[in-house]
């Protein structure tokens, strides 16, 4: 039974890897091609490729994330292991569902074969734990993601219906509240990771996906800041921008506030430039911080009590003072409940920033229009929009290189080509096929036997030199009527095409 077995995988990266047992409820070593039929490629990232597939047994549409193996540690990336470990324990309507994990060799997954040099450790001269092993993770398939829907709405030059903004925001917060209640930080909340289901039982339901940066924070063994940069820069909380080494799950709440503002404004709230940063690590993205303070005002000790203890506070303490103009930026009345929710989500101080479960109790989510489980439902009087599905890319079949023939076989094919109807010499290839019963043809053939070099005319034929008077035919004009048995223009065109095909075959055989 595969669901009760341990599959030892080398997990880690760089120099220090560790062998950890990996147990998933639906783990199998059956080849992926026998379980699912791939329909197309959805996208490709740093850790693997995502395909759309159909289960051969249940006909269920799924998303298959085929992971790239770590060639340095000869195993699976630690982020992949962490994602599987977290998702196999989480079951919630607003969390993407992990269906199965498939372990197989690269050849079985359709990927390249593992080189022989990768099957052993060159430094320690020891065989790896899993040479050529690849891991594919199967999820429930979502037809839309929020970034695609926002882009489509922006092209329409229309704002989202208020009920749709409320429905999406409430479902994101419900998913985050469930994660935080189970000691999990997502650390990469952004529109591209917010999935929306297509037609079916869960039509229009929001799912939080991509748990590659997620982490359990109940009892961390080291500083969370040692994991490096987390959260995409446009949705990164101010404590992360200031270089805080310790942070809380409220960084996900800030990202949810950025998404809510983007739904209201139909454009990113803080689109900073990630190239404008300090030269040394840890980086300080001053352009991103300027975008935030331009909307929310300056960071002071009154608004962020522990900002002075962050290592990058020195870069912002000398900036000119700016006022908070969030209400004018998103064009919402200051006294509205919608603005109060957005203002709470985008609070500078994480100690004053409310939890996701607390925000769901706000009166904003109890007012009409009430949020719906189907985000595509609109209130009475509002027009519904049809959003496009994800575009699929064709899966290119891998071309198998044919082995080059040996010199002996090549020479034999060059000398014995007449069996296949291909001419064996330059002269036989250039000369057209002629009617042997024609008098003019016999005259030309006899003259060619004496001086076999020919010259071409404009029509492509090859005729003997100085043959005009003796054969009674002018050179370069060889036009005869059908009644006299001569060659027509159609015959010459046919012969020219045949010679061109023969030349193509000869060049191909030589190559």
GROMACS .gro file of C-alpha atoms in nm:
model
  511
    1UNK     CA    1   0.000   0.000   0.000
    2UNK     CA    2   0.155   0.324  -0.118
    3UNK     CA    3  -0.045   0.537   0.124
    4UNK     CA    4   0.122   0.369   0.424
    5UNK     CA    5   0.479   0.364   0.296
    6UNK     CA    6   0.769   0.596   0.364
    7UNK     CA    7   0.958   0.727   0.062
    8UNK     CA    8   1.302   0.852   0.169
    9UNK     CA    9   1.384   1.166  -0.027
   10UNK     CA   10   1.688   1.385   0.001
   11UNK     CA   11   1.548   1.720   0.110
   12UNK     CA   12   1.748   2.037   0.122
   13UNK     CA   13   1.965   2.257  -0.090
   14UNK     CA   14   2.321   2.368  -0.123
   15UNK     CA   15   2.577   2.194   0.093
   16UNK     CA   16   2.381   2.056   0.385
   17UNK     CA   17   2.100   1.820   0.296
   18UNK     CA   18   1.913   1.584   0.518
   19UNK     CA   19   1.718   1.268   0.447
   20UNK     CA   20   1.362   1.302   0.571
   21UNK     CA   21   1.073   1.057   0.541
   22UNK     CA   22   0.785   1.196   0.336
   23UNK     CA   23   0.436   1.062   0.399
   24UNK     CA   24   0.139   1.184   0.196
   25UNK     CA   25  -0.214   1.047   0.209
   26UNK     CA   26  -0.218   0.976  -0.165
   27UNK     CA   27   0.142   0.895  -0.259
   28UNK     CA   28   0.209   0.668  -0.556
   29UNK     CA   29   0.500   0.562  -0.771
   30UNK     CA   30   0.285   0.480  -1.074
   31UNK     CA   31   0.400   0.665  -1.390
   32UNK     CA   32   0.230   0.999  -1.435
   33UNK     CA   33   0.130   0.924  -1.796
   34UNK     CA   34  -0.081   0.628  -1.678
   35UNK     CA   35  -0.273   0.839  -1.426
   36UNK     CA   36  -0.337   1.166  -1.610
   37UNK     CA   37  -0.365   1.296  -1.964
   38UNK     CA   38  -0.194   1.632  -2.006
   39UNK     CA   39  -0.400   1.896  -2.186
   40UNK     CA   40  -0.147   2.180  -2.197
   41UNK     CA   41   0.102   2.387  -2.004
   42UNK     CA   42  -0.035   2.660  -1.777
   43UNK     CA   43   0.293   2.820  -1.674
   44UNK     CA   44   0.649   2.766  -1.565
   45UNK     CA   45   0.837   2.890  -1.260
   46UNK     CA   46   1.169   2.854  -1.085
   47UNK     CA   47   1.073   2.523  -0.920
   48UNK     CA   48   0.883   2.348  -1.197
   49UNK     CA   49   0.616   2.347  -1.466
   50UNK     CA   50   0.239   2.349  -1.411
   51UNK     CA   51   0.016   2.151  -1.649
   52UNK     CA   52  -0.355   2.106  -1.691
   53UNK     CA   53  -0.450   1.740  -1.685
   54UNK     CA   54  -0.746   1.503  -1.673
   55UNK     CA   55  -0.756   1.197  -1.448
   56UNK     CA   56  -0.793   0.883  -1.658
   57UNK     CA   57  -1.007   0.712  -1.395
   58UNK     CA   58  -1.239   0.981  -1.255
   59UNK     CA   59  -1.222   1.230  -1.548
   60UNK     CA   60  -1.154   1.509  -1.296
   61UNK     CA   61  -0.970   1.817  -1.423
   62UNK     CA   62  -0.657   1.878  -1.217
   63UNK     CA   63  -0.347   2.098  -1.207
   64UNK     CA   64  -0.018   1.905  -1.208
   65UNK     CA   65   0.290   2.079  -1.074
   66UNK     CA   66   0.596   1.890  -1.194
   67UNK     CA   67   0.890   1.982  -0.972
   68UNK     CA   68   1.247   2.021  -1.090
   69UNK     CA   69   1.494   1.809  -0.901
   70UNK     CA   70   1.775   1.975  -0.712
   71UNK     CA   71   2.088   1.862  -0.894
   72UNK     CA   72   2.321   1.992  -0.624
   73UNK     CA   73   2.160   1.792  -0.344
   74UNK     CA   74   2.018   1.523  -0.577
   75UNK     CA   75   1.675   1.552  -0.422
   76UNK     CA   76   1.360   1.755  -0.382
   77UNK     CA   77   1.366   2.123  -0.288
   78UNK     CA   78   1.293   2.202   0.076
   79UNK     CA   79   1.016   2.441  -0.031
   80UNK     CA   80   0.841   2.156  -0.212
   81UNK     CA   81   0.867   1.931   0.091
   82UNK     CA   82   0.731   2.208   0.315
   83UNK     CA   83   0.439   2.274   0.077
   84UNK     CA   84   0.335   1.908   0.073
   85UNK     CA   85   0.377   1.876   0.447
   86UNK     CA   86   0.150   2.174   0.513
   87UNK     CA   87  -0.117   2.111   0.252
   88UNK     CA   88  -0.170   1.746   0.344
   89UNK     CA   89  -0.291   1.862   0.687
   90UNK     CA   90  -0.507   2.156   0.572
   91UNK     CA   91  -0.866   2.110   0.457
   92UNK     CA   92  -1.064   2.432   0.408
   93UNK     CA   93  -1.300   2.563   0.137
   94UNK     CA   94  -1.068   2.859   0.069
   95UNK     CA   95  -0.742   2.660   0.059
   96UNK     CA   96  -0.630   2.476  -0.253
   97UNK     CA   97  -0.663   2.102  -0.212
   98UNK     CA   98  -0.371   1.863  -0.249
   99UNK     CA   99  -0.497   1.550  -0.426
  100UNK     CA  100  -0.191   1.336  -0.484
  101UNK     CA  101   0.186   1.329  -0.506
  102UNK     CA  102   0.349   1.118  -0.777
  103UNK     CA  103   0.711   1.006  -0.750
  104UNK     CA  104   0.865   0.875  -1.071
  105UNK     CA  105   1.180   0.886  -1.274
  106UNK     CA  106   1.242   1.170  -1.516
  107UNK     CA  107   1.208   0.942  -1.819
  108UNK     CA  108   0.863   0.834  -1.704
  109UNK     CA  109   0.749   1.193  -1.662
  110UNK     CA  110   0.853   1.277  -2.012
  111UNK     CA  111   1.153   1.478  -1.900
  112UNK     CA  112   1.516   1.436  -1.994
  113UNK     CA  113   1.704   1.136  -1.874
  114UNK     CA  114   1.929   1.186  -1.576
  115UNK     CA  115   2.295   1.215  -1.682
  116UNK     CA  116   2.531   0.956  -1.544
  117UNK     CA  117   2.743   1.224  -1.385
  118UNK     CA  118   2.447   1.327  -1.169
  119UNK     CA  119   2.391   0.988  -1.010
  120UNK     CA  120   2.695   1.008  -0.785
  121UNK     CA  121   2.833   1.272  -0.557
  122UNK     CA  122   3.159   1.392  -0.713
  123UNK     CA  123   3.296   1.512  -0.380
  124UNK     CA  124   3.212   1.214  -0.157
  125UNK     CA  125   3.199   0.949  -0.432
  126UNK     CA  126   2.876   0.812  -0.287
  127UNK     CA  127   2.560   0.725  -0.479
  128UNK     CA  128   2.271   0.965  -0.428
  129UNK     CA  129   1.951   0.869  -0.249
  130UNK     CA  130   1.729   0.915  -0.553
  131UNK     CA  131   1.909   0.955  -0.888
  132UNK     CA  132   1.674   1.086  -1.157
  133UNK     CA  133   1.374   1.104  -0.920
  134UNK     CA  134   1.111   1.368  -0.994
  135UNK     CA  135   0.807   1.469  -0.794
  136UNK     CA  136   0.473   1.583  -0.935
  137UNK     CA  137   0.206   1.728  -0.709
  138UNK     CA  138  -0.160   1.719  -0.816
  139UNK     CA  139  -0.404   1.990  -0.707
  140UNK     CA  140  -0.764   2.078  -0.777
  141UNK     CA  141  -0.779   2.285  -1.095
  142UNK     CA  142  -0.890   2.650  -1.095
  143UNK     CA  143  -0.994   2.818  -1.420
  144UNK     CA  144  -0.899   3.171  -1.309
  145UNK     CA  145  -0.650   3.357  -1.096
  146UNK     CA  146  -0.704   3.703  -0.956
  147UNK     CA  147  -0.421   3.870  -1.146
  148UNK     CA  148  -0.577   3.760  -1.475
  149UNK     CA  149  -0.920   3.887  -1.370
  150UNK     CA  150  -0.779   4.225  -1.261
  151UNK     CA  151  -0.593   4.259  -1.590
  152UNK     CA  152  -0.910   4.183  -1.786
  153UNK     CA  153  -1.111   4.435  -1.583
  154UNK     CA  154  -0.843   4.697  -1.640
  155UNK     CA  155  -0.865   4.645  -2.015
  156UNK     CA  156  -1.243   4.697  -1.994
  157UNK     CA  157  -1.175   5.029  -1.813
  158UNK     CA  158  -1.439   4.947  -1.555
  159UNK     CA  159  -1.435   4.907  -1.179
  160UNK     CA  160  -1.528   4.586  -1.003
  161UNK     CA  161  -1.881   4.559  -0.856
  162UNK     CA  162  -1.885   4.633  -0.484
  163UNK     CA  163  -2.024   4.291  -0.404
  164UNK     CA  164  -1.742   4.122  -0.594
  165UNK     CA  165  -1.478   4.321  -0.403
  166UNK     CA  166  -1.641   4.227  -0.073
  167UNK     CA  167  -1.677   3.859  -0.167
  168UNK     CA  168  -1.314   3.819  -0.275
  169UNK     CA  169  -1.180   4.005   0.029
  170UNK     CA  170  -1.391   3.808   0.276
  171UNK     CA  171  -1.290   3.470   0.131
  172UNK     CA  172  -0.920   3.563   0.135
  173UNK     CA  173  -0.952   3.664   0.500
  174UNK     CA  174  -1.137   3.342   0.584
  175UNK     CA  175  -0.855   3.138   0.434
  176UNK     CA  176  -0.592   3.342   0.620
  177UNK     CA  177  -0.782   3.314   0.947
  178UNK     CA  178  -0.782   2.935   0.908
  179UNK     CA  179  -0.408   2.929   0.831
  180UNK     CA  180  -0.316   3.154   1.123
  181UNK     CA  181  -0.536   2.955   1.357
  182UNK     CA  182  -0.332   2.647   1.261
  183UNK     CA  183   0.005   2.824   1.307
  184UNK     CA  184   0.080   2.865   0.937
  185UNK     CA  185   0.208   3.179   0.764
  186UNK     CA  186   0.165   3.192   0.388
  187UNK     CA  187   0.424   3.466   0.324
  188UNK     CA  188   0.340   3.512  -0.045
  189UNK     CA  189  -0.015   3.648  -0.070
  190UNK     CA  190  -0.059   3.819  -0.407
  191UNK     CA  191  -0.322   3.815  -0.688
  192UNK     CA  192  -0.137   3.548  -0.887
  193UNK     CA  193  -0.166   3.308  -0.590
  194UNK     CA  194  -0.537   3.375  -0.538
  195UNK     CA  195  -0.720   3.116  -0.749
  196UNK     CA  196  -1.089   3.125  -0.844
  197UNK     CA  197  -1.268   2.806  -0.939
  198UNK     CA  198  -1.456   2.765  -1.266
  199UNK     CA  199  -1.796   2.613  -1.331
  200UNK     CA  200  -1.882   2.324  -1.104
  201UNK     CA  201  -1.961   2.261  -0.741
  202UNK     CA  202  -1.716   2.532  -0.626
  203UNK     CA  203  -1.794   2.782  -0.902
  204UNK     CA  204  -1.662   3.126  -0.811
  205UNK     CA  205  -1.497   3.015  -0.485
  206UNK     CA  206  -1.162   3.169  -0.389
  207UNK     CA  207  -0.870   2.935  -0.315
  208UNK     CA  208  -0.534   3.038  -0.170
  209UNK     CA  209  -0.256   2.853  -0.351
  210UNK     CA  210   0.122   2.826  -0.386
  211UNK     CA  211   0.248   2.736  -0.037
  212UNK     CA  212   0.614   2.726  -0.141
  213UNK     CA  213   0.709   3.000   0.109
  214UNK     CA  214   0.464   2.897   0.381
  215UNK     CA  215   0.600   2.812   0.722
  216UNK     CA  216   0.478   2.687   1.058
  217UNK     CA  217   0.555   2.954   1.320
  218UNK     CA  218   0.441   2.780   1.639
  219UNK     CA  219   0.792   2.707   1.770
  220UNK     CA  220   1.056   2.829   1.524
  221UNK     CA  221   1.410   2.707   1.584
  222UNK     CA  222   1.568   3.015   1.429
  223UNK     CA  223   1.485   3.371   1.329
  224UNK     CA  224   1.225   3.402   1.057
  225UNK     CA  225   1.437   3.673   0.897
  226UNK     CA  226   1.706   3.415   0.821
  227UNK     CA  227   1.480   3.269   0.550
  228UNK     CA  228   1.562   3.566   0.327
  229UNK     CA  229   1.317   3.783   0.136
  230UNK     CA  230   0.956   3.670   0.151
  231UNK     CA  231   0.642   3.815  -0.009
  232UNK     CA  232   0.649   3.979  -0.351
  233UNK     CA  233   0.777   4.334  -0.310
  234UNK     CA  234   0.452   4.511  -0.411
  235UNK     CA  235   0.265   4.330  -0.131
  236UNK     CA  236   0.542   4.331   0.131
  237UNK     CA  237   0.457   4.465   0.477
  238UNK     CA  238   0.647   4.771   0.611
  239UNK     CA  239   0.816   4.572   0.890
  240UNK     CA  240   0.969   4.347   0.622
  241UNK     CA  241   1.077   4.648   0.415
  242UNK     CA  242   1.248   4.793   0.722
  243UNK     CA  243   1.441   4.469   0.775
  244UNK     CA  244   1.269   4.321   1.081
  245UNK     CA  245   1.417   3.983   1.181
  246UNK     CA  246   1.107   3.878   1.373
  247UNK     CA  247   0.764   3.913   1.218
  248UNK     CA  248   0.415   3.773   1.270
  249UNK     CA  249   0.137   3.629   1.048
  250UNK     CA  250   0.005   3.984   1.017
  251UNK     CA  251   0.230   4.026   0.714
  252UNK     CA  252  -0.036   3.822   0.530
  253UNK     CA  253  -0.303   4.065   0.652
  254UNK     CA  254  -0.109   4.357   0.499
  255UNK     CA  255  -0.089   4.170   0.168
  256UNK     CA  256  -0.465   4.113   0.180
  257UNK     CA  257  -0.510   4.489   0.228
  258UNK     CA  258  -0.299   4.555  -0.081
  259UNK     CA  259  -0.520   4.316  -0.279
  260UNK     CA  260  -0.839   4.483  -0.152
  261UNK     CA  261  -0.706   4.824  -0.254
  262UNK     CA  262  -0.609   4.684  -0.594
  263UNK     CA  263  -0.963   4.551  -0.644
  264UNK     CA  264  -1.107   4.892  -0.560
  265UNK     CA  265  -0.862   5.087  -0.771
  266UNK     CA  266  -0.819   4.822  -1.051
  267UNK     CA  267  -0.443   4.883  -1.037
  268UNK     CA  268  -0.164   4.793  -0.791
  269UNK     CA  269  -0.149   5.001  -0.475
  270UNK     CA  270   0.231   5.023  -0.441
  271UNK     CA  271   0.402   4.925  -0.770
  272UNK     CA  272   0.762   4.982  -0.666
  273UNK     CA  273   1.076   4.909  -0.866
  274UNK     CA  274   1.269   4.615  -0.719
  275UNK     CA  275   1.588   4.722  -0.898
  276UNK     CA  276   1.615   5.042  -0.696
  277UNK     CA  277   1.773   4.912  -0.377
  278UNK     CA  278   2.089   4.935  -0.175
  279UNK     CA  279   2.404   4.770  -0.307
  280UNK     CA  280   2.473   4.546  -0.008
  281UNK     CA  281   2.263   4.284   0.170
  282UNK     CA  282   2.025   4.297   0.341
  283UNK     CA  283   1.871   4.511   0.069
  284UNK     CA  284   1.657   4.814   0.136
  285UNK     CA  285   1.409   4.887  -0.144
  286UNK     CA  286   1.385   5.264  -0.112
  287UNK     CA  287   1.160   5.309  -0.415
  288UNK     CA  288   0.905   5.065  -0.274
  289UNK     CA  289   0.909   5.240   0.063
  290UNK     CA  290   0.861   5.576  -0.112
  291UNK     CA  291   0.552   5.437  -0.289
  292UNK     CA  292   0.405   5.328   0.045
  293UNK     CA  293   0.476   5.651   0.234
  294UNK     CA  294   0.346   5.859  -0.056
  295UNK     CA  295   0.000   5.709   0.002
  296UNK     CA  296  -0.004   5.624   0.374
  297UNK     CA  297   0.219   5.901   0.505
  298UNK     CA  298   0.552   5.903   0.686
  299UNK     CA  299   0.661   5.630   0.926
  300UNK     CA  300   0.690   5.783   1.272
  301UNK     CA  301   0.723   5.639   1.620
  302UNK     CA  302   0.362   5.728   1.693
  303UNK     CA  303   0.239   5.521   1.399
  304UNK     CA  304   0.499   5.240   1.425
  305UNK     CA  305   0.635   5.206   1.775
  306UNK     CA  306   0.917   4.960   1.710
  307UNK     CA  307   1.022   5.100   1.372
  308UNK     CA  308   1.333   5.254   1.528
  309UNK     CA  309   1.461   4.907   1.618
  310UNK     CA  310   1.458   4.790   1.255
  311UNK     CA  311   1.793   4.797   1.078
  312UNK     CA  312   1.668   5.000   0.777
  313UNK     CA  313   1.498   5.275   0.976
  314UNK     CA  314   1.799   5.498   0.920
  315UNK     CA  315   1.701   5.522   0.551
  316UNK     CA  316   1.356   5.667   0.624
  317UNK     CA  317   1.399   5.879   0.938
  318UNK     CA  318   1.542   6.172   0.740
  319UNK     CA  319   1.270   6.170   0.471
  320UNK     CA  320   1.040   6.474   0.451
  321UNK     CA  321   0.711   6.445   0.635
  322UNK     CA  322   0.410   6.325   0.435
  323UNK     CA  323   0.041   6.308   0.524
  324UNK     CA  324  -0.191   6.010   0.487
  325UNK     CA  325  -0.406   6.052   0.176
  326UNK     CA  326  -0.540   5.698   0.138
  327UNK     CA  327  -0.903   5.809   0.102
  328UNK     CA  328  -0.822   6.033  -0.197
  329UNK     CA  329  -0.594   5.771  -0.352
  330UNK     CA  330  -0.865   5.503  -0.363
  331UNK     CA  331  -1.151   5.754  -0.397
  332UNK     CA  332  -1.355   5.626  -0.101
  333UNK     CA  333  -1.529   5.842   0.165
  334UNK     CA  334  -1.332   5.851   0.488
  335UNK     CA  335  -1.634   5.767   0.705
  336UNK     CA  336  -1.743   5.460   0.502
  337UNK     CA  337  -1.709   5.110   0.646
  338UNK     CA  338  -1.520   4.998   0.337
  339UNK     CA  339  -1.250   5.258   0.400
  340UNK     CA  340  -1.222   5.163   0.767
  341UNK     CA  341  -1.156   4.798   0.675
  342UNK     CA  342  -0.893   4.899   0.420
  343UNK     CA  343  -0.731   5.138   0.665
  344UNK     CA  344  -0.713   4.865   0.929
  345UNK     CA  345  -0.555   4.617   0.688
  346UNK     CA  346  -0.291   4.874   0.585
  347UNK     CA  347  -0.188   4.975   0.936
  348UNK     CA  348   0.186   5.039   0.976
  349UNK     CA  349   0.224   4.894   1.325
  350UNK     CA  350   0.176   4.512   1.324
  351UNK     CA  351   0.072   4.528   1.691
  352UNK     CA  352  -0.221   4.753   1.600
  353UNK     CA  353  -0.301   4.571   1.277
  354UNK     CA  354  -0.608   4.350   1.339
  355UNK     CA  355  -0.610   3.976   1.288
  356UNK     CA  356  -0.792   3.827   0.989
  357UNK     CA  357  -1.060   3.676   1.216
  358UNK     CA  358  -1.120   4.015   1.380
  359UNK     CA  359  -1.167   4.196   1.050
  360UNK     CA  360  -1.431   3.944   0.940
  361UNK     CA  361  -1.647   4.062   1.233
  362UNK     CA  362  -1.655   4.419   1.097
  363UNK     CA  363  -1.991   4.566   0.999
  364UNK     CA  364  -1.865   4.608   0.642
  365UNK     CA  365  -1.918   4.236   0.580
  366UNK     CA  366  -2.268   4.250   0.733
  367UNK     CA  367  -2.398   4.534   0.517
  368UNK     CA  368  -2.575   4.492   0.188
  369UNK     CA  369  -2.474   4.377  -0.064
  370UNK     CA  370  -2.371   4.074   0.140
  371UNK     CA  371  -2.065   3.874   0.027
  372UNK     CA  372  -2.132   3.559  -0.172
  373UNK     CA  373  -1.950   3.228  -0.198
  374UNK     CA  374  -1.959   3.276  -0.576
  375UNK     CA  375  -1.759   3.591  -0.642
  376UNK     CA  376  -1.908   3.619  -0.991
  377UNK     CA  377  -2.255   3.682  -0.846
  378UNK     CA  378  -2.341   4.052  -0.865
  379UNK     CA  379  -2.611   4.256  -0.696
  380UNK     CA  380  -2.939   4.344  -0.865
  381UNK     CA  381  -2.885   4.615  -1.123
  382UNK     CA  382  -2.515   4.538  -1.179
  383UNK     CA  383  -2.390   4.385  -1.501
  384UNK     CA  384  -2.209   4.052  -1.482
  385UNK     CA  385  -1.880   4.014  -1.667
  386UNK     CA  386  -1.746   3.709  -1.847
  387UNK     CA  387  -1.382   3.655  -1.758
  388UNK     CA  388  -1.152   3.453  -1.984
  389UNK     CA  389  -1.006   3.120  -1.878
  390UNK     CA  390  -0.637   3.051  -1.841
  391UNK     CA  391  -0.448   3.024  -2.167
  392UNK     CA  392  -0.281   2.688  -2.224
  393UNK     CA  393   0.045   2.642  -2.411
  394UNK     CA  394   0.100   2.342  -2.632
  395UNK     CA  395   0.326   2.072  -2.495
  396UNK     CA  396   0.609   2.026  -2.740
  397UNK     CA  397   0.704   1.668  -2.803
  398UNK     CA  398   1.071   1.602  -2.745
  399UNK     CA  399   1.260   1.524  -3.063
  400UNK     CA  400   1.482   1.220  -3.053
  401UNK     CA  401   1.809   1.275  -3.240
  402UNK     CA  402   1.883   1.004  -3.496
  403UNK     CA  403   2.233   0.853  -3.490
  404UNK     CA  404   2.464   0.957  -3.772
  405UNK     CA  405   2.543   0.682  -4.026
  406UNK     CA  406   2.892   0.537  -4.041
  407UNK     CA  407   3.133   0.626  -4.322
  408UNK     CA  408   3.094   0.283  -4.478
  409UNK     CA  409   2.716   0.309  -4.483
  410UNK     CA  410   2.734   0.663  -4.618
  411UNK     CA  411   2.970   0.565  -4.902
  412UNK     CA  412   2.746   0.270  -4.990
  413UNK     CA  413   2.441   0.491  -5.008
  414UNK     CA  414   2.629   0.733  -5.236
  415UNK     CA  415   2.741   0.461  -5.478
  416UNK     CA  416   2.419   0.260  -5.483
  417UNK     CA  417   2.155   0.529  -5.525
  418UNK     CA  418   2.006   0.416  -5.856
  419UNK     CA  419   1.793   0.153  -5.680
  420UNK     CA  420   1.577   0.421  -5.524
  421UNK     CA  421   1.535   0.611  -5.850
  422UNK     CA  422   1.784   0.885  -5.755
  423UNK     CA  423   2.043   0.969  -6.025
  424UNK     CA  424   2.397   0.864  -5.947
  425UNK     CA  425   2.589   1.130  -6.134
  426UNK     CA  426   2.569   1.499  -6.210
  427UNK     CA  427   2.519   1.442  -6.582
  428UNK     CA  428   2.225   1.204  -6.541
  429UNK     CA  429   2.067   1.442  -6.294
  430UNK     CA  430   2.091   1.747  -6.519
  431UNK     CA  431   1.971   1.580  -6.840
  432UNK     CA  432   1.593   1.574  -6.880
  433UNK     CA  433   1.397   1.264  -6.968
  434UNK     CA  434   1.330   1.259  -7.339
  435UNK     CA  435   1.119   1.063  -7.585
  436UNK     CA  436   1.351   0.800  -7.742
  437UNK     CA  437   1.127   0.771  -8.051
  438UNK     CA  438   1.158   1.141  -8.138
  439UNK     CA  439   1.403   1.225  -8.422
  440UNK     CA  440   1.522   1.546  -8.265
  441UNK     CA  441   1.589   1.367  -7.937
  442UNK     CA  442   1.804   1.107  -8.113
  443UNK     CA  443   2.003   1.383  -8.283
  444UNK     CA  444   2.064   1.554  -7.952
  445UNK     CA  445   2.161   1.230  -7.780
  446UNK     CA  446   2.417   1.148  -8.050
  447UNK     CA  447   2.569   1.492  -8.027
  448UNK     CA  448   2.580   1.472  -7.647
  449UNK     CA  449   2.771   1.149  -7.671
  450UNK     CA  450   3.049   1.338  -7.848
  451UNK     CA  451   3.049   1.658  -7.643
  452UNK     CA  452   2.867   1.590  -7.329
  453UNK     CA  453   2.890   1.925  -7.162
  454UNK     CA  454   2.571   2.121  -7.193
  455UNK     CA  455   2.443   2.467  -7.124
  456UNK     CA  456   2.116   2.581  -6.972
  457UNK     CA  457   1.862   2.806  -7.136
  458UNK     CA  458   1.601   3.018  -6.963
  459UNK     CA  459   1.348   2.737  -6.933
  460UNK     CA  460   1.584   2.514  -6.735
  461UNK     CA  461   1.666   2.253  -7.004
  462UNK     CA  462   2.018   2.133  -7.081
  463UNK     CA  463   2.112   2.112  -7.449
  464UNK     CA  464   2.438   2.045  -7.639
  465UNK     CA  465   2.662   2.328  -7.742
  466UNK     CA  466   2.639   2.456  -8.102
  467UNK     CA  467   2.349   2.222  -8.187
  468UNK     CA  468   2.123   2.471  -8.358
  469UNK     CA  469   2.192   2.408  -8.730
  470UNK     CA  470   2.267   2.037  -8.733
  471UNK     CA  471   1.951   1.936  -8.551
  472UNK     CA  472   1.731   2.190  -8.721
  473UNK     CA  473   1.634   2.347  -8.390
  474UNK     CA  474   1.737   2.691  -8.266
  475UNK     CA  475   1.923   2.690  -7.936
  476UNK     CA  476   1.713   2.809  -7.641
  477UNK     CA  477   1.378   2.791  -7.820
  478UNK     CA  478   1.293   2.413  -7.811
  479UNK     CA  479   0.919   2.452  -7.854
  480UNK     CA  480   0.746   2.175  -8.050
  481UNK     CA  481   0.388   2.094  -8.106
  482UNK     CA  482   0.226   1.785  -7.964
  483UNK     CA  483   0.135   1.674  -8.314
  484UNK     CA  484   0.503   1.650  -8.419
  485UNK     CA  485   0.600   1.462  -8.100
  486UNK     CA  486   0.813   1.743  -7.960
  487UNK     CA  487   0.857   1.874  -7.601
  488UNK     CA  488   0.623   2.140  -7.466
  489UNK     CA  489   0.666   2.394  -7.189
  490UNK     CA  490   0.474   2.167  -6.954
  491UNK     CA  491   0.722   1.886  -7.015
  492UNK     CA  492   1.017   2.111  -6.937
  493UNK     CA  493   0.854   2.237  -6.619
  494UNK     CA  494   0.791   1.880  -6.506
  495UNK     CA  495   1.152   1.786  -6.573
  496UNK     CA  496   1.279   2.092  -6.390
  497UNK     CA  497   1.075   2.002  -6.082
  498UNK     CA  498   1.203   1.645  -6.097
  499UNK     CA  499   1.563   1.765  -6.110
  500UNK     CA  500   1.506   1.997  -5.816
  501UNK     CA  501   1.366   1.711  -5.609
  502UNK     CA  502   1.662   1.494  -5.701
  503UNK     CA  503   1.904   1.765  -5.589
  504UNK     CA  504   1.721   1.796  -5.258
  505UNK     CA  505   1.743   1.421  -5.202
  506UNK     CA  506   2.112   1.420  -5.287
  507UNK     CA  507   2.190   1.702  -5.041
  508UNK     CA  508   1.988   1.534  -4.769
  509UNK     CA  509   2.173   1.204  -4.818
  510UNK     CA  510   2.507   1.381  -4.801
  511UNK     CA  511   2.417   1.553  -4.475
   0.00000   0.00000   0.00000
